[in-house]
């Protein structure tokens, strides 16, 4: 006999007995009570525990979460280029420039929040429209595309560098073809870009990849710790001798190149307004604390990684020339560094995908204003293909992280982090104090002059 459950108007359960058809088998009875959920496996608990901890401790809108978001944006390939940047200006001048850049970046971040309080515009384009009208937005869009597109190139170079040296380190006795172990070659970056980065970039949703960005952030923290440990563990004698290299500079252009790398390391202003708007109890005092903690943490990491990497090889400037801005190519030979290289490769691929997305969206908004997120599949494919392949071409043509970081930091980064926030503030905040206006004018004029001098010196 089969059973049928009938729900009456009084919400009572009545079970009727029905005879099954002669030619059919009796179906299995369904349980009236829902099945208890299966207990999570040990693997799931181990995997989800860190994610739950981060969600609880660094939730969006909290002070810790806001600092973490901004620091994740700032921290990246600029950190591993710092030792080479310091070598171009000497230790003491570089530290002075690093401290000054951090303080000015914090100041211009506060200027952006003041402009937001007046206009309630959460984007640079909205601030540009409010300050100078729609025409100025075209220039802002161009700068943002250059900044986003330029951020892709160092990741591509990094992938090629680390794949080559990792293969050579893991199999030191194997005679590989030269193109497989050449950090300046183009095999690994071409293969990985076309087989992994491009297909992954064609997806329109990237929520799952953001955890890989978190892993990449942790990898850079690990690399900073390893550089410090390597410097003071095996090169104490070298460091004592290299402390005499305080004011050494390899060429008169070194100061401009160092400053541009430092500017690149403090590009986080594109999300400052979003962080402020989503901050729990958003007040000038709380966002001021967030920016202070951000610059303090960034300074500690950059000073640790930059000074340690520099002092390890300051008496051999050819190391910085040969590694072209990637201190991980300096031949540490440590298993800890090798582990960091492998982790960085694994995290750099999804990080590159995440960076390519805003570059594509910037290009779309530049060519077809107002259509961000509404493009057709064919347009999405063509723009994504152009962004990914063109940045690969740039990485092949200029396989040097120090040059790429210096160029894009010196031009696009200067506009995004310093000039735009200052001019928006001067134009929009009418009630600003004389001292604040004077400081904003100094920042805008000084960095505008710096861009002009940087372009002249870069191409001479």
CSV table of C-alpha atoms in Angstrom, one decimal:
chain,number,residue,atom,x,y,z
A,1,UNK,CA,0.0,0.0,0.0
A,2,UNK,CA,1.1,3.6,-0.7
A,3,UNK,CA,0.5,6.6,1.5
A,4,UNK,CA,-0.5,10.2,0.5
A,5,UNK,CA,-0.2,13.2,2.9
A,6,UNK,CA,-3.1,15.6,2.8
A,7,UNK,CA,-3.1,18.9,4.7
A,8,UNK,CA,-6.5,19.9,6.0
A,9,UNK,CA,-7.7,23.5,6.6
A,10,UNK,CA,-7.1,23.0,10.3
A,11,UNK,CA,-3.4,22.3,9.5
A,12,UNK,CA,-3.7,18.7,10.7
A,13,UNK,CA,-1.9,15.9,8.8
A,14,UNK,CA,-4.1,13.1,7.5
A,15,UNK,CA,-2.6,10.0,5.9
A,16,UNK,CA,-4.7,8.3,3.3
A,17,UNK,CA,-4.0,4.8,2.1
A,18,UNK,CA,-4.1,4.3,-1.7
A,19,UNK,CA,-3.6,1.2,-3.6
A,20,UNK,CA,-0.8,1.4,-6.1
A,21,UNK,CA,-1.5,0.7,-9.8
A,22,UNK,CA,-1.1,-2.9,-10.7
A,23,UNK,CA,1.7,-2.3,-13.3
A,24,UNK,CA,3.8,0.1,-11.1
A,25,UNK,CA,6.1,-0.6,-8.1
A,26,UNK,CA,5.3,1.0,-4.8
A,27,UNK,CA,7.4,4.2,-4.5
A,28,UNK,CA,9.6,4.7,-1.5
A,29,UNK,CA,8.0,6.5,1.4
A,30,UNK,CA,9.3,10.0,1.9
A,31,UNK,CA,10.0,10.9,5.5
A,32,UNK,CA,7.5,13.4,7.1
A,33,UNK,CA,10.3,15.1,9.1
A,34,UNK,CA,13.1,17.0,7.3
A,35,UNK,CA,16.5,15.3,7.2
A,36,UNK,CA,19.1,16.6,9.7
A,37,UNK,CA,21.9,18.5,7.9
A,38,UNK,CA,25.1,16.6,7.6
A,39,UNK,CA,27.8,17.6,10.0
A,40,UNK,CA,30.7,19.5,8.3
A,41,UNK,CA,33.8,17.6,7.5
A,42,UNK,CA,37.1,18.4,9.2
A,43,UNK,CA,38.5,19.7,5.9
A,44,UNK,CA,35.6,22.2,5.5
A,45,UNK,CA,36.0,23.3,9.1
A,46,UNK,CA,39.7,23.9,8.6
A,47,UNK,CA,39.2,25.8,5.4
A,48,UNK,CA,36.3,27.9,6.6
A,49,UNK,CA,37.7,28.8,10.0
A,50,UNK,CA,40.2,31.4,8.7
A,51,UNK,CA,37.5,32.9,6.5
A,52,UNK,CA,35.0,33.2,9.4
A,53,UNK,CA,37.7,34.7,11.6
A,54,UNK,CA,38.5,37.4,8.9
A,55,UNK,CA,34.8,38.2,8.4
A,56,UNK,CA,34.4,38.6,12.2
A,57,UNK,CA,37.6,40.6,12.9
A,58,UNK,CA,37.8,42.6,9.7
A,59,UNK,CA,34.2,43.1,8.7
A,60,UNK,CA,33.5,45.8,6.2
A,61,UNK,CA,32.8,49.1,7.9
A,62,UNK,CA,34.8,48.4,11.0
A,63,UNK,CA,38.1,50.2,11.8
A,64,UNK,CA,40.2,47.1,11.3
A,65,UNK,CA,38.3,46.1,8.2
A,66,UNK,CA,38.8,49.6,6.7
A,67,UNK,CA,42.5,49.6,7.4
A,68,UNK,CA,42.9,46.1,6.0
A,69,UNK,CA,41.0,47.1,2.8
A,70,UNK,CA,43.2,50.1,2.2
A,71,UNK,CA,46.4,48.3,3.0
A,72,UNK,CA,45.5,45.4,0.7
A,73,UNK,CA,45.1,48.0,-2.1
A,74,UNK,CA,48.4,49.7,-1.4
A,75,UNK,CA,50.6,46.7,-0.8
A,76,UNK,CA,51.8,44.9,-3.9
A,77,UNK,CA,54.7,44.8,-6.4
A,78,UNK,CA,55.9,48.2,-5.3
A,79,UNK,CA,57.2,46.6,-2.1
A,80,UNK,CA,59.7,44.2,-3.9
A,81,UNK,CA,60.9,47.2,-6.0
A,82,UNK,CA,61.8,49.3,-2.9
A,83,UNK,CA,65.4,47.9,-2.4
A,84,UNK,CA,66.3,48.9,-6.0
A,85,UNK,CA,64.6,52.3,-5.5
A,86,UNK,CA,66.6,52.9,-2.4
A,87,UNK,CA,69.8,52.0,-4.2
A,88,UNK,CA,69.3,54.8,-6.6
A,89,UNK,CA,69.2,57.5,-3.9
A,90,UNK,CA,70.9,56.1,-0.9
A,91,UNK,CA,69.4,55.1,2.5
A,92,UNK,CA,68.9,58.3,4.3
A,93,UNK,CA,67.4,60.3,1.4
A,94,UNK,CA,65.1,57.3,0.6
A,95,UNK,CA,63.9,57.1,4.2
A,96,UNK,CA,63.2,60.9,4.2
A,97,UNK,CA,61.2,60.6,0.9
A,98,UNK,CA,59.3,57.5,2.2
A,99,UNK,CA,58.2,59.3,5.4
A,100,UNK,CA,57.3,62.4,3.4
A,101,UNK,CA,55.3,60.5,0.8
A,102,UNK,CA,53.4,58.6,3.5
A,103,UNK,CA,52.4,61.8,5.3
A,104,UNK,CA,51.4,63.6,2.2
A,105,UNK,CA,49.4,60.5,1.0
A,106,UNK,CA,47.6,60.5,4.4
A,107,UNK,CA,46.9,64.3,4.0
A,108,UNK,CA,45.5,63.9,0.5
A,109,UNK,CA,43.3,61.0,1.6
A,110,UNK,CA,41.7,63.4,4.2
A,111,UNK,CA,41.2,66.0,1.5
A,112,UNK,CA,39.2,63.4,-0.5
A,113,UNK,CA,36.9,62.8,2.5
A,114,UNK,CA,36.3,66.5,2.9
A,115,UNK,CA,35.3,66.8,-0.8
A,116,UNK,CA,33.0,63.8,-0.3
A,117,UNK,CA,31.3,65.4,2.7
A,118,UNK,CA,30.5,68.5,0.6
A,119,UNK,CA,29.3,66.8,-2.6
A,120,UNK,CA,28.4,63.2,-1.4
A,121,UNK,CA,30.1,62.0,-4.6
A,122,UNK,CA,31.7,58.6,-4.0
A,123,UNK,CA,33.8,58.5,-7.2
A,124,UNK,CA,36.6,60.5,-8.7
A,125,UNK,CA,34.4,61.1,-11.8
A,126,UNK,CA,31.6,62.5,-9.6
A,127,UNK,CA,34.0,64.8,-7.9
A,128,UNK,CA,35.5,65.9,-11.2
A,129,UNK,CA,32.1,66.7,-12.6
A,130,UNK,CA,31.2,68.7,-9.5
A,131,UNK,CA,34.5,70.6,-9.6
A,132,UNK,CA,35.1,71.2,-13.3
A,133,UNK,CA,32.2,69.9,-15.3
A,134,UNK,CA,31.9,66.9,-17.6
A,135,UNK,CA,34.7,67.9,-19.9
A,136,UNK,CA,37.3,67.3,-17.2
A,137,UNK,CA,36.0,63.8,-16.6
A,138,UNK,CA,37.6,62.6,-19.9
A,139,UNK,CA,41.0,63.4,-18.6
A,140,UNK,CA,40.3,61.7,-15.3
A,141,UNK,CA,39.0,58.6,-17.1
A,142,UNK,CA,42.2,58.5,-19.2
A,143,UNK,CA,44.4,58.8,-16.1
A,144,UNK,CA,42.5,56.0,-14.3
A,145,UNK,CA,42.8,53.7,-17.3
A,146,UNK,CA,46.5,54.3,-17.5
A,147,UNK,CA,46.8,53.7,-13.7
A,148,UNK,CA,44.7,50.5,-13.8
A,149,UNK,CA,46.3,49.2,-17.0
A,150,UNK,CA,49.8,50.0,-15.7
A,151,UNK,CA,49.1,48.0,-12.5
A,152,UNK,CA,48.7,44.8,-14.6
A,153,UNK,CA,52.2,45.0,-16.1
A,154,UNK,CA,54.3,44.5,-12.9
A,155,UNK,CA,52.3,41.4,-12.0
A,156,UNK,CA,52.9,39.9,-15.4
A,157,UNK,CA,56.7,40.5,-15.1
A,158,UNK,CA,56.6,39.1,-11.6
A,159,UNK,CA,55.0,35.9,-12.8
A,160,UNK,CA,57.7,35.4,-15.4
A,161,UNK,CA,60.5,36.2,-13.0
A,162,UNK,CA,59.4,33.8,-10.3
A,163,UNK,CA,58.4,30.9,-12.5
A,164,UNK,CA,61.9,31.0,-14.1
A,165,UNK,CA,63.9,31.2,-10.9
A,166,UNK,CA,61.7,28.7,-9.1
A,167,UNK,CA,62.1,26.1,-11.8
A,168,UNK,CA,65.9,26.6,-11.6
A,169,UNK,CA,65.9,26.4,-7.8
A,170,UNK,CA,63.8,23.3,-7.6
A,171,UNK,CA,65.8,21.4,-10.2
A,172,UNK,CA,69.3,22.8,-10.0
A,173,UNK,CA,71.0,19.9,-11.7
A,174,UNK,CA,68.6,19.8,-14.7
A,175,UNK,CA,69.8,21.4,-17.9
A,176,UNK,CA,66.6,23.2,-19.0
A,177,UNK,CA,66.3,25.2,-22.3
A,178,UNK,CA,67.3,28.8,-21.7
A,179,UNK,CA,63.9,30.2,-22.4
A,180,UNK,CA,62.4,28.2,-19.4
A,181,UNK,CA,64.8,29.6,-16.8
A,182,UNK,CA,65.4,33.1,-18.2
A,183,UNK,CA,63.8,35.7,-15.8
A,184,UNK,CA,64.0,38.3,-18.6
A,185,UNK,CA,62.4,36.0,-21.2
A,186,UNK,CA,58.7,35.9,-22.2
A,187,UNK,CA,57.8,32.2,-22.2
A,188,UNK,CA,56.1,31.9,-18.8
A,189,UNK,CA,54.3,35.2,-18.9
A,190,UNK,CA,53.0,34.5,-22.4
A,191,UNK,CA,51.8,31.0,-21.7
A,192,UNK,CA,50.2,31.9,-18.3
A,193,UNK,CA,48.6,35.0,-19.6
A,194,UNK,CA,47.0,33.4,-22.7
A,195,UNK,CA,45.9,30.1,-21.0
A,196,UNK,CA,44.9,31.3,-17.5
A,197,UNK,CA,44.7,35.1,-17.2
A,198,UNK,CA,42.7,35.8,-20.4
A,199,UNK,CA,40.1,33.1,-19.9
A,200,UNK,CA,39.6,34.0,-16.2
A,201,UNK,CA,39.4,37.7,-17.1
A,202,UNK,CA,36.4,37.0,-19.4
A,203,UNK,CA,34.2,36.1,-16.4
A,204,UNK,CA,32.1,39.0,-15.3
A,205,UNK,CA,31.9,37.9,-11.6
A,206,UNK,CA,35.0,37.7,-9.5
A,207,UNK,CA,33.7,37.2,-6.0
A,208,UNK,CA,35.5,33.9,-5.4
A,209,UNK,CA,38.9,35.3,-6.6
A,210,UNK,CA,38.9,38.0,-3.9
A,211,UNK,CA,40.1,35.3,-1.5
A,212,UNK,CA,43.2,34.9,-3.7
A,213,UNK,CA,43.8,38.6,-3.4
A,214,UNK,CA,43.8,38.1,0.4
A,215,UNK,CA,46.3,35.2,0.0
A,216,UNK,CA,48.5,37.5,-2.2
A,217,UNK,CA,48.4,40.1,0.6
A,218,UNK,CA,49.5,37.5,3.1
A,219,UNK,CA,52.3,36.4,0.7
A,220,UNK,CA,53.7,40.0,0.6
A,221,UNK,CA,53.7,40.1,4.4
A,222,UNK,CA,55.6,36.8,4.4
A,223,UNK,CA,58.1,38.1,1.8
A,224,UNK,CA,58.8,41.2,4.0
A,225,UNK,CA,59.4,39.0,7.0
A,226,UNK,CA,61.7,36.7,5.0
A,227,UNK,CA,63.7,39.6,3.6
A,228,UNK,CA,64.3,40.9,7.2
A,229,UNK,CA,65.2,37.4,8.4
A,230,UNK,CA,67.6,36.7,5.5
A,231,UNK,CA,69.3,40.1,5.9
A,232,UNK,CA,70.1,39.7,9.6
A,233,UNK,CA,70.7,36.0,9.6
A,234,UNK,CA,73.3,35.5,6.9
A,235,UNK,CA,74.5,39.0,5.9
A,236,UNK,CA,75.2,40.7,9.2
A,237,UNK,CA,78.8,41.4,8.1
A,238,UNK,CA,77.6,42.9,4.8
A,239,UNK,CA,75.1,45.0,6.6
A,240,UNK,CA,77.7,46.5,8.9
A,241,UNK,CA,79.8,47.4,5.9
A,242,UNK,CA,76.9,48.7,3.9
A,243,UNK,CA,75.8,51.1,6.6
A,244,UNK,CA,78.4,53.4,5.1
A,245,UNK,CA,76.3,53.7,1.9
A,246,UNK,CA,73.9,56.2,3.5
A,247,UNK,CA,74.0,58.9,0.8
A,248,UNK,CA,75.1,56.8,-2.2
A,249,UNK,CA,73.3,57.4,-5.5
A,250,UNK,CA,74.1,55.8,-8.8
A,251,UNK,CA,72.9,58.6,-11.0
A,252,UNK,CA,71.5,62.1,-10.8
A,253,UNK,CA,68.0,60.8,-11.9
A,254,UNK,CA,67.9,58.5,-8.9
A,255,UNK,CA,65.9,60.8,-6.7
A,256,UNK,CA,63.1,61.1,-9.2
A,257,UNK,CA,63.0,57.4,-9.8
A,258,UNK,CA,62.9,56.6,-6.1
A,259,UNK,CA,60.1,59.0,-5.4
A,260,UNK,CA,58.0,57.6,-8.3
A,261,UNK,CA,58.4,54.1,-6.8
A,262,UNK,CA,57.3,55.4,-3.4
A,263,UNK,CA,54.3,57.1,-4.9
A,264,UNK,CA,53.3,53.8,-6.6
A,265,UNK,CA,53.5,52.1,-3.2
A,266,UNK,CA,51.0,54.5,-1.7
A,267,UNK,CA,48.3,54.3,-4.4
A,268,UNK,CA,45.1,53.6,-2.4
A,269,UNK,CA,43.1,56.8,-2.9
A,270,UNK,CA,40.7,55.4,-5.5
A,271,UNK,CA,38.8,53.6,-2.7
A,272,UNK,CA,39.2,56.0,0.2
A,273,UNK,CA,35.8,57.6,-0.3
A,274,UNK,CA,34.1,54.1,-0.5
A,275,UNK,CA,35.8,53.1,2.7
A,276,UNK,CA,34.7,56.4,4.4
A,277,UNK,CA,31.1,56.1,3.2
A,278,UNK,CA,30.9,52.5,4.5
A,279,UNK,CA,32.6,53.1,7.8
A,280,UNK,CA,30.6,52.5,10.9
A,281,UNK,CA,29.8,55.9,12.4
A,282,UNK,CA,31.6,57.8,9.7
A,283,UNK,CA,33.2,60.9,11.2
A,284,UNK,CA,36.3,62.9,10.2
A,285,UNK,CA,38.0,61.7,13.4
A,286,UNK,CA,37.4,58.0,12.7
A,287,UNK,CA,38.5,58.1,9.0
A,288,UNK,CA,41.5,60.1,10.3
A,289,UNK,CA,42.4,57.2,12.6
A,290,UNK,CA,42.0,54.7,9.7
A,291,UNK,CA,44.4,56.7,7.5
A,292,UNK,CA,46.9,57.1,10.3
A,293,UNK,CA,46.9,53.4,11.1
A,294,UNK,CA,47.2,52.6,7.3
A,295,UNK,CA,50.2,54.8,6.8
A,296,UNK,CA,51.8,53.5,10.0
A,297,UNK,CA,51.5,49.9,9.0
A,298,UNK,CA,52.5,50.5,5.4
A,299,UNK,CA,55.6,52.4,6.6
A,300,UNK,CA,56.7,49.6,8.9
A,301,UNK,CA,56.3,47.0,6.1
A,302,UNK,CA,58.1,49.2,3.5
A,303,UNK,CA,60.9,50.2,5.8
A,304,UNK,CA,61.5,46.6,6.8
A,305,UNK,CA,61.5,45.1,3.3
A,306,UNK,CA,63.2,48.0,1.6
A,307,UNK,CA,66.0,48.6,4.1
A,308,UNK,CA,66.7,44.9,4.6
A,309,UNK,CA,66.8,44.2,0.9
A,310,UNK,CA,69.0,47.2,0.2
A,311,UNK,CA,71.5,46.7,3.0
A,312,UNK,CA,72.0,43.1,2.0
A,313,UNK,CA,73.5,44.1,-1.4
A,314,UNK,CA,74.4,47.8,-1.1
A,315,UNK,CA,78.1,47.1,-1.7
A,316,UNK,CA,77.1,45.3,-5.0
A,317,UNK,CA,75.0,47.8,-6.9
A,318,UNK,CA,75.1,45.5,-9.9
A,319,UNK,CA,72.7,43.2,-8.1
A,320,UNK,CA,70.0,45.9,-8.3
A,321,UNK,CA,70.7,46.6,-11.9
A,322,UNK,CA,70.6,42.9,-12.8
A,323,UNK,CA,67.4,42.1,-10.9
A,324,UNK,CA,65.6,45.1,-12.5
A,325,UNK,CA,63.5,46.0,-9.4
A,326,UNK,CA,62.7,42.4,-8.2
A,327,UNK,CA,64.8,41.8,-5.1
A,328,UNK,CA,63.6,38.2,-5.1
A,329,UNK,CA,66.0,37.6,-8.1
A,330,UNK,CA,69.0,38.5,-6.0
A,331,UNK,CA,70.0,34.9,-5.5
A,332,UNK,CA,69.1,34.4,-1.9
A,333,UNK,CA,69.1,30.6,-2.3
A,334,UNK,CA,66.9,30.1,0.8
A,335,UNK,CA,64.1,27.5,0.9
A,336,UNK,CA,62.0,30.2,2.7
A,337,UNK,CA,62.4,32.6,-0.2
A,338,UNK,CA,61.6,29.8,-2.7
A,339,UNK,CA,58.4,29.0,-0.8
A,340,UNK,CA,57.5,32.7,-1.0
A,341,UNK,CA,58.2,32.7,-4.7
A,342,UNK,CA,55.9,29.8,-5.3
A,343,UNK,CA,53.1,31.3,-3.2
A,344,UNK,CA,53.5,34.6,-5.0
A,345,UNK,CA,53.1,32.9,-8.4
A,346,UNK,CA,49.9,31.2,-7.2
A,347,UNK,CA,48.4,34.4,-5.9
A,348,UNK,CA,49.7,36.7,-8.6
A,349,UNK,CA,47.6,35.1,-11.3
A,350,UNK,CA,44.2,35.8,-9.7
A,351,UNK,CA,45.5,39.2,-8.5
A,352,UNK,CA,46.3,40.0,-12.2
A,353,UNK,CA,42.8,39.0,-13.2
A,354,UNK,CA,41.3,41.3,-10.5
A,355,UNK,CA,43.5,44.2,-11.6
A,356,UNK,CA,42.6,43.7,-15.3
A,357,UNK,CA,38.9,44.0,-14.6
A,358,UNK,CA,39.0,47.7,-13.5
A,359,UNK,CA,41.3,48.4,-16.4
A,360,UNK,CA,38.8,47.0,-18.8
A,361,UNK,CA,35.9,48.9,-17.1
A,362,UNK,CA,38.0,52.2,-17.3
A,363,UNK,CA,38.6,51.7,-21.0
A,364,UNK,CA,34.9,50.9,-21.6
A,365,UNK,CA,33.8,54.1,-19.7
A,366,UNK,CA,36.4,56.1,-21.6
A,367,UNK,CA,35.2,54.9,-25.1
A,368,UNK,CA,31.5,54.6,-24.3
A,369,UNK,CA,30.7,56.8,-21.3
A,370,UNK,CA,27.9,55.7,-19.0
A,371,UNK,CA,27.9,52.0,-20.2
A,372,UNK,CA,30.0,50.5,-17.4
A,373,UNK,CA,28.8,47.0,-16.7
A,374,UNK,CA,26.3,47.1,-19.6
A,375,UNK,CA,28.5,46.1,-22.5
A,376,UNK,CA,27.6,43.3,-24.9
A,377,UNK,CA,29.5,40.0,-24.8
A,378,UNK,CA,31.4,40.8,-28.0
A,379,UNK,CA,32.5,44.2,-26.7
A,380,UNK,CA,33.4,42.7,-23.3
A,381,UNK,CA,35.6,40.1,-25.1
A,382,UNK,CA,37.3,42.6,-27.4
A,383,UNK,CA,38.1,45.1,-24.6
A,384,UNK,CA,39.3,42.4,-22.2
A,385,UNK,CA,41.4,40.8,-24.9
A,386,UNK,CA,43.0,44.2,-25.7
A,387,UNK,CA,43.8,45.0,-22.0
A,388,UNK,CA,45.3,41.6,-21.3
A,389,UNK,CA,47.3,41.2,-24.5
A,390,UNK,CA,48.5,44.8,-24.6
A,391,UNK,CA,49.8,44.7,-21.0
A,392,UNK,CA,51.5,41.4,-21.9
A,393,UNK,CA,53.2,43.2,-24.9
A,394,UNK,CA,54.4,45.9,-22.5
A,395,UNK,CA,55.8,43.4,-20.1
A,396,UNK,CA,57.7,41.6,-22.9
A,397,UNK,CA,59.0,44.9,-24.3
A,398,UNK,CA,60.0,46.3,-20.9
A,399,UNK,CA,60.8,43.3,-18.6
A,400,UNK,CA,61.8,45.4,-15.7
A,401,UNK,CA,59.6,46.0,-12.7
A,402,UNK,CA,61.6,49.1,-11.5
A,403,UNK,CA,61.1,50.9,-14.8
A,404,UNK,CA,57.4,50.0,-15.1
A,405,UNK,CA,56.6,50.9,-11.4
A,406,UNK,CA,58.6,54.1,-11.7
A,407,UNK,CA,56.9,55.3,-14.9
A,408,UNK,CA,53.3,54.6,-13.9
A,409,UNK,CA,53.9,55.7,-10.3
A,410,UNK,CA,55.5,58.9,-11.5
A,411,UNK,CA,52.7,59.9,-13.8
A,412,UNK,CA,49.3,58.2,-13.2
A,413,UNK,CA,50.0,57.5,-9.5
A,414,UNK,CA,50.9,61.2,-8.9
A,415,UNK,CA,47.6,62.4,-10.4
A,416,UNK,CA,45.5,59.8,-8.5
A,417,UNK,CA,47.1,60.1,-5.1
A,418,UNK,CA,48.1,63.8,-4.9
A,419,UNK,CA,47.1,66.2,-7.6
A,420,UNK,CA,43.4,65.2,-8.0
A,421,UNK,CA,42.6,65.1,-4.3
A,422,UNK,CA,44.2,68.5,-3.8
A,423,UNK,CA,42.5,70.3,-6.8
A,424,UNK,CA,39.1,68.7,-5.9
A,425,UNK,CA,39.5,70.0,-2.4
A,426,UNK,CA,40.4,73.5,-3.5
A,427,UNK,CA,37.5,73.7,-5.9
A,428,UNK,CA,34.8,72.1,-3.8
A,429,UNK,CA,35.4,72.9,-0.1
A,430,UNK,CA,34.7,76.6,0.2
A,431,UNK,CA,34.8,76.6,3.9
A,432,UNK,CA,38.4,75.3,4.1
A,433,UNK,CA,40.8,77.1,6.4
A,434,UNK,CA,43.6,79.2,5.0
A,435,UNK,CA,46.3,76.8,6.2
A,436,UNK,CA,44.5,73.8,4.6
A,437,UNK,CA,44.1,75.6,1.3
A,438,UNK,CA,47.7,76.7,1.4
A,439,UNK,CA,48.9,73.1,2.0
A,440,UNK,CA,46.6,71.8,-0.8
A,441,UNK,CA,48.1,74.4,-3.2
A,442,UNK,CA,51.6,73.4,-2.2
A,443,UNK,CA,50.8,69.7,-2.9
A,444,UNK,CA,49.1,70.4,-6.2
A,445,UNK,CA,51.9,72.7,-7.6
A,446,UNK,CA,54.8,70.7,-6.3
A,447,UNK,CA,53.6,67.4,-7.7
A,448,UNK,CA,52.5,69.0,-11.0
A,449,UNK,CA,56.1,70.3,-11.3
A,450,UNK,CA,57.4,66.9,-10.4
A,451,UNK,CA,55.5,65.3,-13.2
A,452,UNK,CA,56.9,67.7,-15.7
A,453,UNK,CA,60.5,67.1,-14.5
A,454,UNK,CA,60.0,63.4,-14.3
A,455,UNK,CA,58.8,63.1,-17.9
A,456,UNK,CA,61.8,65.2,-19.1
A,457,UNK,CA,64.3,63.2,-17.1
A,458,UNK,CA,62.7,59.8,-17.9
A,459,UNK,CA,63.0,60.3,-21.7
A,460,UNK,CA,66.4,62.0,-21.7
